[in-house]
Short mmCIF file of C-alpha atoms and ligand atoms in Angstrom, two decimals:
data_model
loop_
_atom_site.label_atom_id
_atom_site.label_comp_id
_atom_site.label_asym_id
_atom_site.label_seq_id
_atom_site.Cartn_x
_atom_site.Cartn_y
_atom_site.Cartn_z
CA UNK U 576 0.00 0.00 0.00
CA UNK U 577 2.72 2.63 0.86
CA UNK U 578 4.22 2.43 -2.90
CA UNK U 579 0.56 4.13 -3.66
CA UNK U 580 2.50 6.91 -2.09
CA UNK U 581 5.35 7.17 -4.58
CA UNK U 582 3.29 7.97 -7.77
CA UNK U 583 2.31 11.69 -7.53
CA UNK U 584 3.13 12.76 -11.17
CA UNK U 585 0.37 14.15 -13.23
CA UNK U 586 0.90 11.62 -15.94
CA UNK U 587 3.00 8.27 -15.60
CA UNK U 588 4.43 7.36 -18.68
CA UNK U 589 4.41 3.16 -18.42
CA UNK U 590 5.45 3.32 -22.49
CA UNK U 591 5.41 4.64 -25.28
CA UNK U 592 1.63 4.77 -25.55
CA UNK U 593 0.45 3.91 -22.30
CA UNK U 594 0.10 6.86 -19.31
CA UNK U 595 -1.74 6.60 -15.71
CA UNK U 596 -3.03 9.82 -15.04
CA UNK U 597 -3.22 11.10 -11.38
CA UNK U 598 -3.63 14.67 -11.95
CA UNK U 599 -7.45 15.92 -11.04
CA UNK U 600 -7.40 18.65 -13.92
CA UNK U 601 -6.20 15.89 -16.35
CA UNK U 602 -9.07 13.22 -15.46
CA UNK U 603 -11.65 15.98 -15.69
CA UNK U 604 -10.65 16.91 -19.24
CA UNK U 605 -10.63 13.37 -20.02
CA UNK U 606 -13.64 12.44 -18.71
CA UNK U 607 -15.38 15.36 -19.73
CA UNK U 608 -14.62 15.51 -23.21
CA UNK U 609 -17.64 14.03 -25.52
CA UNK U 610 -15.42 12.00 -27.52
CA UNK U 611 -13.62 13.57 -29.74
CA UNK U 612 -10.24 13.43 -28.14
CA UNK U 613 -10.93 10.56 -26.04
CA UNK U 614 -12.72 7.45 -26.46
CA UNK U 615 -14.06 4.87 -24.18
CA UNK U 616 -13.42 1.83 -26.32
CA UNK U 617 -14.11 1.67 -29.95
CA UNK U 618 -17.61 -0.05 -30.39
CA UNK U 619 -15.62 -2.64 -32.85
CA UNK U 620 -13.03 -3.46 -30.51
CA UNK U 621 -15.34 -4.38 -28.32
CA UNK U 622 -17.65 -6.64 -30.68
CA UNK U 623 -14.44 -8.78 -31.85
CA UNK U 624 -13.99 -9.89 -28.18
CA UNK U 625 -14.89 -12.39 -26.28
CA UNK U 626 -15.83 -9.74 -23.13
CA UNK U 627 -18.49 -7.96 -21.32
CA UNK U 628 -21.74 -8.50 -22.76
CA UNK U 629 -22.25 -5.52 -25.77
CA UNK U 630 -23.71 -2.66 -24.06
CA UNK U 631 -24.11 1.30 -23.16
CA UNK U 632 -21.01 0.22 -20.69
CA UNK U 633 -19.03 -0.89 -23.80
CA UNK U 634 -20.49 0.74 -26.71
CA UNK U 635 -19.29 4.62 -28.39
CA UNK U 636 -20.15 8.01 -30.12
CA UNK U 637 -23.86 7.83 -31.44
CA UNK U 638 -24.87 3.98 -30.49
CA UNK U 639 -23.89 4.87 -26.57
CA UNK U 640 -25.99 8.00 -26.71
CA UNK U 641 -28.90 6.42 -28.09
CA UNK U 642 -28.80 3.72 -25.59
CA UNK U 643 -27.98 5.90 -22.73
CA UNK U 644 -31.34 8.60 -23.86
CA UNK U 645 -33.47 5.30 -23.21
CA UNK U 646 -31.91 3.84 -20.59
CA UNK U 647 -31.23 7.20 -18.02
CA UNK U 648 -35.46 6.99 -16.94
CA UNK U 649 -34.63 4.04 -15.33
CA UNK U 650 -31.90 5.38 -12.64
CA UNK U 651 -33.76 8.67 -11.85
CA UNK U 652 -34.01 9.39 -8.46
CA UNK U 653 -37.44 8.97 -8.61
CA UNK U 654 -37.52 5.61 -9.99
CA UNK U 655 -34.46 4.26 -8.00
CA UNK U 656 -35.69 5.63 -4.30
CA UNK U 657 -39.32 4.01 -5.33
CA UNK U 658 -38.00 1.15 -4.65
CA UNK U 659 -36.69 0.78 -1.62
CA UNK U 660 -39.48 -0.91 -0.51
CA UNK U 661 -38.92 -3.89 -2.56
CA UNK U 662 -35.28 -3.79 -1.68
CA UNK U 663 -36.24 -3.76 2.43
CA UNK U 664 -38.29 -7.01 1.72
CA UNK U 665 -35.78 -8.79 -0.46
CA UNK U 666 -33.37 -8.21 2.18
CA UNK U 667 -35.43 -8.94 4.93
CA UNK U 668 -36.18 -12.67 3.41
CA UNK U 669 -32.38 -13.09 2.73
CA UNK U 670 -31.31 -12.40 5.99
CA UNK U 671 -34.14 -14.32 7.71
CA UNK U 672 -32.34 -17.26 5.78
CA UNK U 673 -28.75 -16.50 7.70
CA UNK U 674 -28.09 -18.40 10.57
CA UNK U 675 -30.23 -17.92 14.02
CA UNK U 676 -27.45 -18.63 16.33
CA UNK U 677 -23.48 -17.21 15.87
CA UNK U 678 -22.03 -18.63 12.77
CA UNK U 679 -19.57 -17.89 10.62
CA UNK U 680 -19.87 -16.32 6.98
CA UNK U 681 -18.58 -15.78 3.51
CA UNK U 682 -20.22 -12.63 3.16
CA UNK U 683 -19.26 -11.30 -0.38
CA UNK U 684 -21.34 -14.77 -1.52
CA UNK U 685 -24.30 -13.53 0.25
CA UNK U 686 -24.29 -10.42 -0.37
CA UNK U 687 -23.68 -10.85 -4.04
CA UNK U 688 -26.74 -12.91 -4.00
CA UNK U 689 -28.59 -10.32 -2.85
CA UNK U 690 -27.77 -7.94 -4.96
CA UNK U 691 -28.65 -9.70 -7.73
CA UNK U 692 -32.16 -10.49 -6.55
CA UNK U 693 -32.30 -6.39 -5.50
CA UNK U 694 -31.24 -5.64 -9.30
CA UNK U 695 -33.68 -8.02 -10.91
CA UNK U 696 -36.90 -6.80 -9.15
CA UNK U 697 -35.42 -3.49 -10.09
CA UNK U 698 -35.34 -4.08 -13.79
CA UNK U 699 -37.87 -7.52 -14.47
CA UNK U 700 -40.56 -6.40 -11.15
CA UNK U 701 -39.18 -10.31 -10.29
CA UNK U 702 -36.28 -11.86 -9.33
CA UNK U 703 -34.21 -15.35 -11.20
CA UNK U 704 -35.35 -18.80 -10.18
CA UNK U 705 -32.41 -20.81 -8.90
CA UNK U 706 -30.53 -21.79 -12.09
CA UNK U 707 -30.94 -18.19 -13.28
CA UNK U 708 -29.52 -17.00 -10.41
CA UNK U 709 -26.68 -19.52 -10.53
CA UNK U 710 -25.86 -18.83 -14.55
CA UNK U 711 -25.18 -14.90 -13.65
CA UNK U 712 -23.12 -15.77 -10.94
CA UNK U 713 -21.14 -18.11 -13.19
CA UNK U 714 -21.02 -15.22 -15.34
CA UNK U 715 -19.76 -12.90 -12.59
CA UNK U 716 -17.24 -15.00 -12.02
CA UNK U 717 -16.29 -15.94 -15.69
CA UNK U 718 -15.82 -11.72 -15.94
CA UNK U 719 -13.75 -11.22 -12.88
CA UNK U 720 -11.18 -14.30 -14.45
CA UNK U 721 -11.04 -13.06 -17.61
CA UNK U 722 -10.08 -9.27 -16.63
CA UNK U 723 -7.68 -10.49 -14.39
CA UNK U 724 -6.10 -12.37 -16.71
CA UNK U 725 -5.44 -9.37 -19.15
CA UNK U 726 -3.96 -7.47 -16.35
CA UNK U 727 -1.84 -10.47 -15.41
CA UNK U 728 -0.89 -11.70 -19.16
CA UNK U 729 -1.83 -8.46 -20.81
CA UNK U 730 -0.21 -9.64 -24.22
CA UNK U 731 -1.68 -13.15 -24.64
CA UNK U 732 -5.04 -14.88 -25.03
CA UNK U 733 -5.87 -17.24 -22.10
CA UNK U 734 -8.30 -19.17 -23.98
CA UNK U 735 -9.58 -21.44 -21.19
CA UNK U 736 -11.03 -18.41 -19.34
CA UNK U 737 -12.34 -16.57 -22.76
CA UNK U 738 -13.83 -20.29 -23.35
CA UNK U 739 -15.42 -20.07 -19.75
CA UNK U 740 -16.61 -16.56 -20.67
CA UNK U 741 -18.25 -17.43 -23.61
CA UNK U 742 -20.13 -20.28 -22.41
CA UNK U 743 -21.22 -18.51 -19.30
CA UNK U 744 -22.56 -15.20 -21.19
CA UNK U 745 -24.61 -17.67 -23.46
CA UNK U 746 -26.38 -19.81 -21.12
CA UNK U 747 -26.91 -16.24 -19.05
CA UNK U 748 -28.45 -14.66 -22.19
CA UNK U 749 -30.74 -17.68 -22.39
CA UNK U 750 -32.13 -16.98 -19.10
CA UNK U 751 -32.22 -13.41 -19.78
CA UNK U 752 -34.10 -13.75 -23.08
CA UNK U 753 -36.83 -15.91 -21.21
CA UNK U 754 -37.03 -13.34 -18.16
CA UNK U 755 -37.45 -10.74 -20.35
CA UNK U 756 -40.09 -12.33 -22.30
CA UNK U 757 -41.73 -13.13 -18.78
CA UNK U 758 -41.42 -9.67 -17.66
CA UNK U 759 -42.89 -7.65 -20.52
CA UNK U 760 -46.32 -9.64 -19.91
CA UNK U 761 -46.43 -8.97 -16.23
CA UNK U 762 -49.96 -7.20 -15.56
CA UNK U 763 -47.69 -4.06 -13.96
CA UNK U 764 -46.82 -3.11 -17.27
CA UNK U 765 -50.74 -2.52 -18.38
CA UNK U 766 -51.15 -1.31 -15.13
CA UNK U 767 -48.46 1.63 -15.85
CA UNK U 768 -47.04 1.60 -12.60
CA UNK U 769 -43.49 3.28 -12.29
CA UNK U 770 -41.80 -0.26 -13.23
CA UNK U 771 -43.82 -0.61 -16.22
CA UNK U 772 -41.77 2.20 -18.19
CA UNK U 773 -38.71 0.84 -17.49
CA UNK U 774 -36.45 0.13 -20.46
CA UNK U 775 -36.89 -3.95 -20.59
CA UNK U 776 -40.52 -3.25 -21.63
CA UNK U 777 -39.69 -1.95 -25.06
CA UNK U 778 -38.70 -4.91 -26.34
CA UNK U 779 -39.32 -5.09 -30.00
CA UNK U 780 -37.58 -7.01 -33.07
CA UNK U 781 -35.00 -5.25 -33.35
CA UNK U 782 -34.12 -4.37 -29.94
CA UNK U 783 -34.54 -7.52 -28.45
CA UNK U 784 -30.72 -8.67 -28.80
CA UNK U 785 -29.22 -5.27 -27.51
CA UNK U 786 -31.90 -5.50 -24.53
CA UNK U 787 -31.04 -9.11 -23.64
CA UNK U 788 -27.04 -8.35 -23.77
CA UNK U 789 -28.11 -5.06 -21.57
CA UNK U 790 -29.76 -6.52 -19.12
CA UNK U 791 -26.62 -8.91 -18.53
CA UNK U 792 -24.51 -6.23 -18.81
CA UNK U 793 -26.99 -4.50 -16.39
CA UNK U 794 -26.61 -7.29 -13.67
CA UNK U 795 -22.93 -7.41 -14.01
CA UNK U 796 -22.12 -3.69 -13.37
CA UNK U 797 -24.59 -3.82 -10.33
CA UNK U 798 -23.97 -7.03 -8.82
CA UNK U 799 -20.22 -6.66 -8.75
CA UNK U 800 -19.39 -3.44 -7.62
CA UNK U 801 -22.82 -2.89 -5.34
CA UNK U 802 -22.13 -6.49 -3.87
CA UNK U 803 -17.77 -5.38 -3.26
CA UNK U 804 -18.65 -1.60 -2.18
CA UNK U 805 -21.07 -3.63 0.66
CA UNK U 806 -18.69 -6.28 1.06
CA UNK U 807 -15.80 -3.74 2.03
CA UNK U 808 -18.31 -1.64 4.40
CA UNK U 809 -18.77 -5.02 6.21
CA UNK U 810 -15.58 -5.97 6.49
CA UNK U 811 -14.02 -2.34 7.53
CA UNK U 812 -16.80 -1.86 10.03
CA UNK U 813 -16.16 -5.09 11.79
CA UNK U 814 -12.12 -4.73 11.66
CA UNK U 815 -13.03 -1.10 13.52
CA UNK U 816 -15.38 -1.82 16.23
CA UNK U 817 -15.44 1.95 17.57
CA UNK U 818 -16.86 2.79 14.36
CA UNK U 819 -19.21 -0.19 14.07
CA UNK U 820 -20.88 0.74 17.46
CA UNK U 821 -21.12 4.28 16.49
CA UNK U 822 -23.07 3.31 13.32
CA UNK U 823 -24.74 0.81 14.88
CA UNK U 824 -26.14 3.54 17.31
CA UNK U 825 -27.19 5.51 14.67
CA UNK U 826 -29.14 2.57 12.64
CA UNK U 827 -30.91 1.66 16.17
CA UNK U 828 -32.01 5.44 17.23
CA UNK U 829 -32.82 6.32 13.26
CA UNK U 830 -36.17 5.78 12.03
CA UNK U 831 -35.98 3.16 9.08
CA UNK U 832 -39.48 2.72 7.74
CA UNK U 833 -39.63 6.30 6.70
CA UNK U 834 -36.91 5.19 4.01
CA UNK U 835 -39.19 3.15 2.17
CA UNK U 836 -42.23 5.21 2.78
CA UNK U 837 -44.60 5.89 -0.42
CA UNK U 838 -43.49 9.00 -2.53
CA UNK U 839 -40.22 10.17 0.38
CA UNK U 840 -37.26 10.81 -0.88
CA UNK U 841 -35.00 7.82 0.44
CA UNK U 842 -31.28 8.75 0.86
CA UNK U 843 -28.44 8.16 3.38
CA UNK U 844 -29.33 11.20 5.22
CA UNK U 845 -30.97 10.18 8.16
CA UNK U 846 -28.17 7.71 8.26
CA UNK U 847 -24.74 10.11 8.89
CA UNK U 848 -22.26 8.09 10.25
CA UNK U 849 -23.60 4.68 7.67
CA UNK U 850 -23.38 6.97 4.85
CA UNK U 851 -19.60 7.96 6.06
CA UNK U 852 -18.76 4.55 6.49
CA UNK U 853 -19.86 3.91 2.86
CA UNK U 854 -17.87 6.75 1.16
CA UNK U 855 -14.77 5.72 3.12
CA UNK U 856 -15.32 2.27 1.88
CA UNK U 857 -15.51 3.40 -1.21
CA UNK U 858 -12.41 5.64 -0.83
CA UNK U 859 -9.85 2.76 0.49
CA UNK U 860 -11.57 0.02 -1.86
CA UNK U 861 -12.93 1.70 -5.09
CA UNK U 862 -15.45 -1.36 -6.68
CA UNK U 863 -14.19 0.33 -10.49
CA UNK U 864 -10.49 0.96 -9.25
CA UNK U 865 -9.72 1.29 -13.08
CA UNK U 866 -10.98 2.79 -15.97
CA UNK U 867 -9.68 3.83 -19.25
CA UNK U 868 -9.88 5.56 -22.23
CA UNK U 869 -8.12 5.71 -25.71
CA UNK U 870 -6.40 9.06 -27.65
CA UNK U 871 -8.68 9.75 -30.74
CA UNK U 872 -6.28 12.13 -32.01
CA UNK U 873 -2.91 13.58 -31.77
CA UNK U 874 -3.61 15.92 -28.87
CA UNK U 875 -1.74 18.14 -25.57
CA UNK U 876 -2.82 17.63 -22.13
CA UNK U 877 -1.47 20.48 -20.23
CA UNK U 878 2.05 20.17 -21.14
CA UNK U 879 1.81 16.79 -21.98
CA UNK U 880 1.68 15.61 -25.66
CA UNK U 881 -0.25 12.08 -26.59
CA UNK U 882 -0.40 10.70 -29.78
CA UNK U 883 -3.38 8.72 -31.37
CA UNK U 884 -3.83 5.08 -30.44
CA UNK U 885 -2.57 6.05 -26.92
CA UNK U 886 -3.96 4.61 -23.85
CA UNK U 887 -4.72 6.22 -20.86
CA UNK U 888 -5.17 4.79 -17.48
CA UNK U 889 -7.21 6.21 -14.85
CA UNK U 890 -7.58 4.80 -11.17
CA UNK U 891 -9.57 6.29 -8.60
CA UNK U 892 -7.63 4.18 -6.26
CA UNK U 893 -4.42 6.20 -6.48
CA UNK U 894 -6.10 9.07 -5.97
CA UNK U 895 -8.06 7.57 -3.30
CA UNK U 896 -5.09 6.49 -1.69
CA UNK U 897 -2.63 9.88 -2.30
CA UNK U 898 -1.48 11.49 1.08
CA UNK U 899 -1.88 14.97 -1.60
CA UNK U 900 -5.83 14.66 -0.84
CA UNK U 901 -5.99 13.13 2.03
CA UNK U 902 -4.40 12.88 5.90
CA UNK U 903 -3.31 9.33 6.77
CA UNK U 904 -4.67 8.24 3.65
CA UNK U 905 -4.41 4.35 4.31
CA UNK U 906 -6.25 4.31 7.29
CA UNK U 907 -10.30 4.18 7.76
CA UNK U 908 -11.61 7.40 9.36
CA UNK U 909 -15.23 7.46 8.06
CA UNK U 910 -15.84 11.00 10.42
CA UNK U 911 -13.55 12.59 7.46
CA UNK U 912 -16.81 12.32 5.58
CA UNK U 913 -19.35 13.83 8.14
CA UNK U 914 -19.18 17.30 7.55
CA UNK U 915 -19.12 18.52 3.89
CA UNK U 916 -15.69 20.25 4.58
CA UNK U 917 -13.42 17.29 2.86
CA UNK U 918 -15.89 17.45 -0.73
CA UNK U 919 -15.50 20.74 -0.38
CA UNK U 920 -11.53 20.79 0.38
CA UNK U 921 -11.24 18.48 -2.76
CA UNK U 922 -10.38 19.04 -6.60
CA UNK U 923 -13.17 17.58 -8.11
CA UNK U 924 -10.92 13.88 -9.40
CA UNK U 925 -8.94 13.29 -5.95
CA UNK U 926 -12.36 11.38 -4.80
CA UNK U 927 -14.57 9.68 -7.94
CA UNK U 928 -15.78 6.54 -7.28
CA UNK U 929 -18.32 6.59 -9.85
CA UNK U 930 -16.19 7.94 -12.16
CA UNK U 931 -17.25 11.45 -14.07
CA UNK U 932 -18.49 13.47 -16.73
CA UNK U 933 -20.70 11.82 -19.82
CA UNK U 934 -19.74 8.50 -19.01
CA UNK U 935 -20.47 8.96 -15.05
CA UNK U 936 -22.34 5.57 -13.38
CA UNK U 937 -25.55 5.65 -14.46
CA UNK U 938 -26.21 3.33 -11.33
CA UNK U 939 -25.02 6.01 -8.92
CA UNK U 940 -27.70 6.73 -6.91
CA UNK U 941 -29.51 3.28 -7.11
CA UNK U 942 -26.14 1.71 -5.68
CA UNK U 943 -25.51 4.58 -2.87
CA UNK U 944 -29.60 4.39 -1.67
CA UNK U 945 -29.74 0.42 -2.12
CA UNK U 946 -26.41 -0.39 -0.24
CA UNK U 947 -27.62 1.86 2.44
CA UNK U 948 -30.84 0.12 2.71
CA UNK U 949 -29.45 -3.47 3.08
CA UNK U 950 -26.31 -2.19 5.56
CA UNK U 951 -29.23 -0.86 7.52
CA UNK U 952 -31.07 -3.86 7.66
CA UNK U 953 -28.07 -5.96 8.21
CA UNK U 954 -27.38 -3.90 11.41
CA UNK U 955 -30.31 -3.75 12.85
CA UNK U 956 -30.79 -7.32 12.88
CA UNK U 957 -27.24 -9.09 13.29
CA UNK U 958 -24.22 -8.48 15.70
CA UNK U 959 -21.01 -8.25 13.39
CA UNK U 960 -17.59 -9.25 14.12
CA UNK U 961 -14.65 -10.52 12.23
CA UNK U 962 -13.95 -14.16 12.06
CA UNK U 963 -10.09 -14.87 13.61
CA UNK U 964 -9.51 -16.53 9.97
CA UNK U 965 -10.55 -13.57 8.05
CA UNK U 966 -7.67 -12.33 5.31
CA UNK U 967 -9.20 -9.57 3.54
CA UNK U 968 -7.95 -9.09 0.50
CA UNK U 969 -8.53 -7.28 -2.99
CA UNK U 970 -7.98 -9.40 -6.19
CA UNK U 971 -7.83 -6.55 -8.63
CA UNK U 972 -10.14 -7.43 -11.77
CA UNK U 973 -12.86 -5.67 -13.90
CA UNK U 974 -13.79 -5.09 -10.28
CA UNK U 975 -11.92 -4.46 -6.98
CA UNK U 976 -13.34 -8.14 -5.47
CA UNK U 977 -13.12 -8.92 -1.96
CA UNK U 978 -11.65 -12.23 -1.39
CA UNK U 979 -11.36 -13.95 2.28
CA UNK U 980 -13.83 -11.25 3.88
CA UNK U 981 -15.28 -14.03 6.55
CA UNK U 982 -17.47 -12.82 9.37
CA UNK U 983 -19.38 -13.97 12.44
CA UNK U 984 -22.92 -13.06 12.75
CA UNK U 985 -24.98 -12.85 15.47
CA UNK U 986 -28.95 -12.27 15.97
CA UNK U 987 -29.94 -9.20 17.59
CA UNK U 988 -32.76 -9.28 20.31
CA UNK U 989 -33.88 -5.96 18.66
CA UNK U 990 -34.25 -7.94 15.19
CA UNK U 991 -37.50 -7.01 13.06
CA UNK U 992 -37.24 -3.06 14.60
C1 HEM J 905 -20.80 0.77 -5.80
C2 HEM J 905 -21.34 0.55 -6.98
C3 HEM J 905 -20.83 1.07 -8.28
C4 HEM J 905 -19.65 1.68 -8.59
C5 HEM J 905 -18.49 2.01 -7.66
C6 HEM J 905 -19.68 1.97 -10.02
C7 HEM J 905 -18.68 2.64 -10.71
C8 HEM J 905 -18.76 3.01 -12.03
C9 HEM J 905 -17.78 3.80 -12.73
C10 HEM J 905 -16.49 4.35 -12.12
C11 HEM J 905 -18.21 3.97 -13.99
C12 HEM J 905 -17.53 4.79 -15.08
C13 HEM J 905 -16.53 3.97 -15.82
C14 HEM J 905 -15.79 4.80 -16.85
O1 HEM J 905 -15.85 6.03 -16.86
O2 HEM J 905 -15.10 4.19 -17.66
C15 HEM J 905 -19.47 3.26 -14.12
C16 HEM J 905 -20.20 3.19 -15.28
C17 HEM J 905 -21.38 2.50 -15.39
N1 HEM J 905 -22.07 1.89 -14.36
FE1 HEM J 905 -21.51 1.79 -12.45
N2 HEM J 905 -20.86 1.51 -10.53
C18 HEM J 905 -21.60 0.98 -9.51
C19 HEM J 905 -22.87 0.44 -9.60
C20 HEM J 905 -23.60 0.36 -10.74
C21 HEM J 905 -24.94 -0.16 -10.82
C22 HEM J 905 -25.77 -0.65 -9.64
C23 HEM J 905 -25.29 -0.13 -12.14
C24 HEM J 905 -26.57 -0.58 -12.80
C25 HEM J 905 -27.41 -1.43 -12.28
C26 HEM J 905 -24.20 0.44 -12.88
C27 HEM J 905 -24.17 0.62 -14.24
C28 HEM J 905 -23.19 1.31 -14.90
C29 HEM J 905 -23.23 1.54 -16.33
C30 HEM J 905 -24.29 1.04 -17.30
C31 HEM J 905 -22.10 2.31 -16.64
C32 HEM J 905 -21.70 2.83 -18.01
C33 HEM J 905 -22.31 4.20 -18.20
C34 HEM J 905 -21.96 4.81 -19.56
O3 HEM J 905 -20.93 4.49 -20.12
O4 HEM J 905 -22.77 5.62 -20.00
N3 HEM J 905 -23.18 0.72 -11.99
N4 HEM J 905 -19.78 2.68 -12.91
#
């Protein structure tokens, strides 16, 4: 972790070609631009792999705005927060599942689990049967290999985990094209209730391929980072038990049922010291620690010139992790979030966990008010501690995934508040 301290140039030259960039001003003109000077990823580059299912995450220029104009309904705030109610009673039945005496758990399974049955009432108004469920995990999986493979072999093909990849995106897409079919003749959608606009419903001819390979696309860039952000909150609130009874204070005196209540906004705020514990979660363990984008043309940034063709890295971990932002920058001190002074104190791309400009997270505010929901819930009805055998570790992939994260879990008298 302390080599994190080391790289504090504005643009790391790796080769000729390929630059991390850790300067704020820098990432904002990158992320900002529309295109012209830099590129997400070429829509062809991405269609001639065997990767990520072909999508508004993957796709450029006019295809991504068309499929980002249809698909943006979907994550307002008003759609997102009128859920919460569904995601409260999805939770409630997973939980009521976990153990009723102390046990011991691998919590980034669970919670992965439950994330994906949070993200498919969200977008189907129904959640997978059992082999569904089990085919986007194997996909989830398949993902995280295969991007860790290209950063561990970045020159050569590993076919046995594109093979993997490719089987486990097709039998997904089969169970995606049949709960899609199921959704769209739900009686909600006649009913026009605030699922029934949602994107899945247009399904027509044409659109019926792109929606199936969204909706996987959709579950992956939920279930992954929503299931890791939680995952880390869990783990760092049980490896820093002054903070965990502080929150845990909070979750007991704070009135939860107005969070889910009819038209309310629902948002972290009745929650300050959860919410804090969230960002700084999301600060030391960034779920999308890297992104990228490519030169379009032969351009300057600041000083700096880049040709065409080159690549540009950007982490939000180094920044997250630069002692230039923020004081003792490796250690978990969620109160730096509980006055607005620190945003405020901060260029704009020294904290960006969602990334920024056009190609911000469209998930953004369904991830921050749905993680805060099922921490909530999790507190108010288990006692958290670490298991002695717990290694916490990051295994650096298309997400930041926890690995070894094992807790012990025990219920709370006050369970069912
Ligand atoms: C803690 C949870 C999450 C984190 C940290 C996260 C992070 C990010 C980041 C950093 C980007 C921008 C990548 C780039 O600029 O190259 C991004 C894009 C995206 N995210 Fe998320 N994400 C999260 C949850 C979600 C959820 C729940 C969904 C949907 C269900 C979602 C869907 C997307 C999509 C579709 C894009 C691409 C947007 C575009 O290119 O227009 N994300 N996410």
């Amino acid at each position: 972790m302390s080599s994190c301290h080391a790289i504090e140039s504005p643009l790391i030259a790796l080769d000729d070609g390929i630059y991390i960039v850790t300067e704020p001003e820098f990432i904002e003109t990158i992320l900002h631009d529309r295109g012209d000077r830099f590129q997400k990823s070429g829509s062809s580059d991405a269609k001639d792999m065997v990767s990520f299912p072909f999508s508004l995450m993957n796709s450029s220029g006019d295809d991504w705005k068309a499929k980002r104009r249809v698909m943006q309904p979907d994550f307002s705030l008003r759609r997102v927060t009128s859920d919460g109610r569904k995601t409260l009673a999805i939770t409630e039945a997973h939980l009521a599942r976990w153990p009723a005496g102390p046990a011991s758990l691998d919590i980034r399974t669970l919670l992965q689990e439950l994330c994906l049955d949070v993200g498919c009432q969200f977008f189907l108004n129904a959640t997978l049967d059992e082999e569904g469920k089990a085919a986007f995990m194997a996909l989830s999986d398949a993902i995280i290999l295969k991007t860790r493979d290209s950063l561990r072999f970045p020159l050569g093909r590993l076919d046995r985990t594109s093979y993997r990849l490719a089987i486990t995106r097709e039998k997904a897409k089969a169970v995606a094209r049949k709960a899609l079919a199921k959704a769209t003749q739900q009686p909600d959608v006649a009913a026009n209730t605030e699922w029934s606009g949602s994107f899945v419903t247009h399904t027509s001819s044409e659109s019926a391929e792109w929606l199936c390979d969204e909706f996987c696309a959709l579950v992956l860039s939920g279930l992954e980072p929503m299931s890791a952000g939680l995952t880390w909150t869990v783990h760092l609130l049980t490896s820093h038990p002054d903070v965990l009874e502080r929150v845990t204070a909070e979750v007991d005196t704070a009135r939860c049922n107005e969070w889910s209540a009819g038209e309310g906004v629902v948002n972290l705020d009745a929650f300050p010291e959860t919410r804090a514990s969230l960002m700084e979660a999301l600060r030391l363990f960034p779920p999308a620690w890297l992104t990228g984008r490519i030169v379009a043309r032969d351009t300057m940034l600041g000083d700096f010139f880049l040709a065409a063709g080159s690549a540009l890295m950007i982490s939000p971990w180094i920044n997250h992790h630069s002692a230039r932002f923020f004081d003792e920058p490796q250690r978990f001190k969620p109160e730096r979030w509980l006055d607005k002074s620190t945003q405020q104190r901060l260029p704009r791309y020294a904290f960006f966990p969602f990334g920024g400009g056009i190609r911000r997270c469209i998930g953004e505010h369904f991830s921050l008010i749905h993680i805060g929901l099922i921490l909530v819930s999790i507190l108010r009805r288990f006692y958290l501690k670490p298991m002695s055998n717990s290694k916490a570790r990051p295994y650096p992939a298309l997400v930041l995934r926890p690995l070894g994260v094992k807790i012990e879990v025990s219920p709370r008298s006050t369970a069912g508040n």
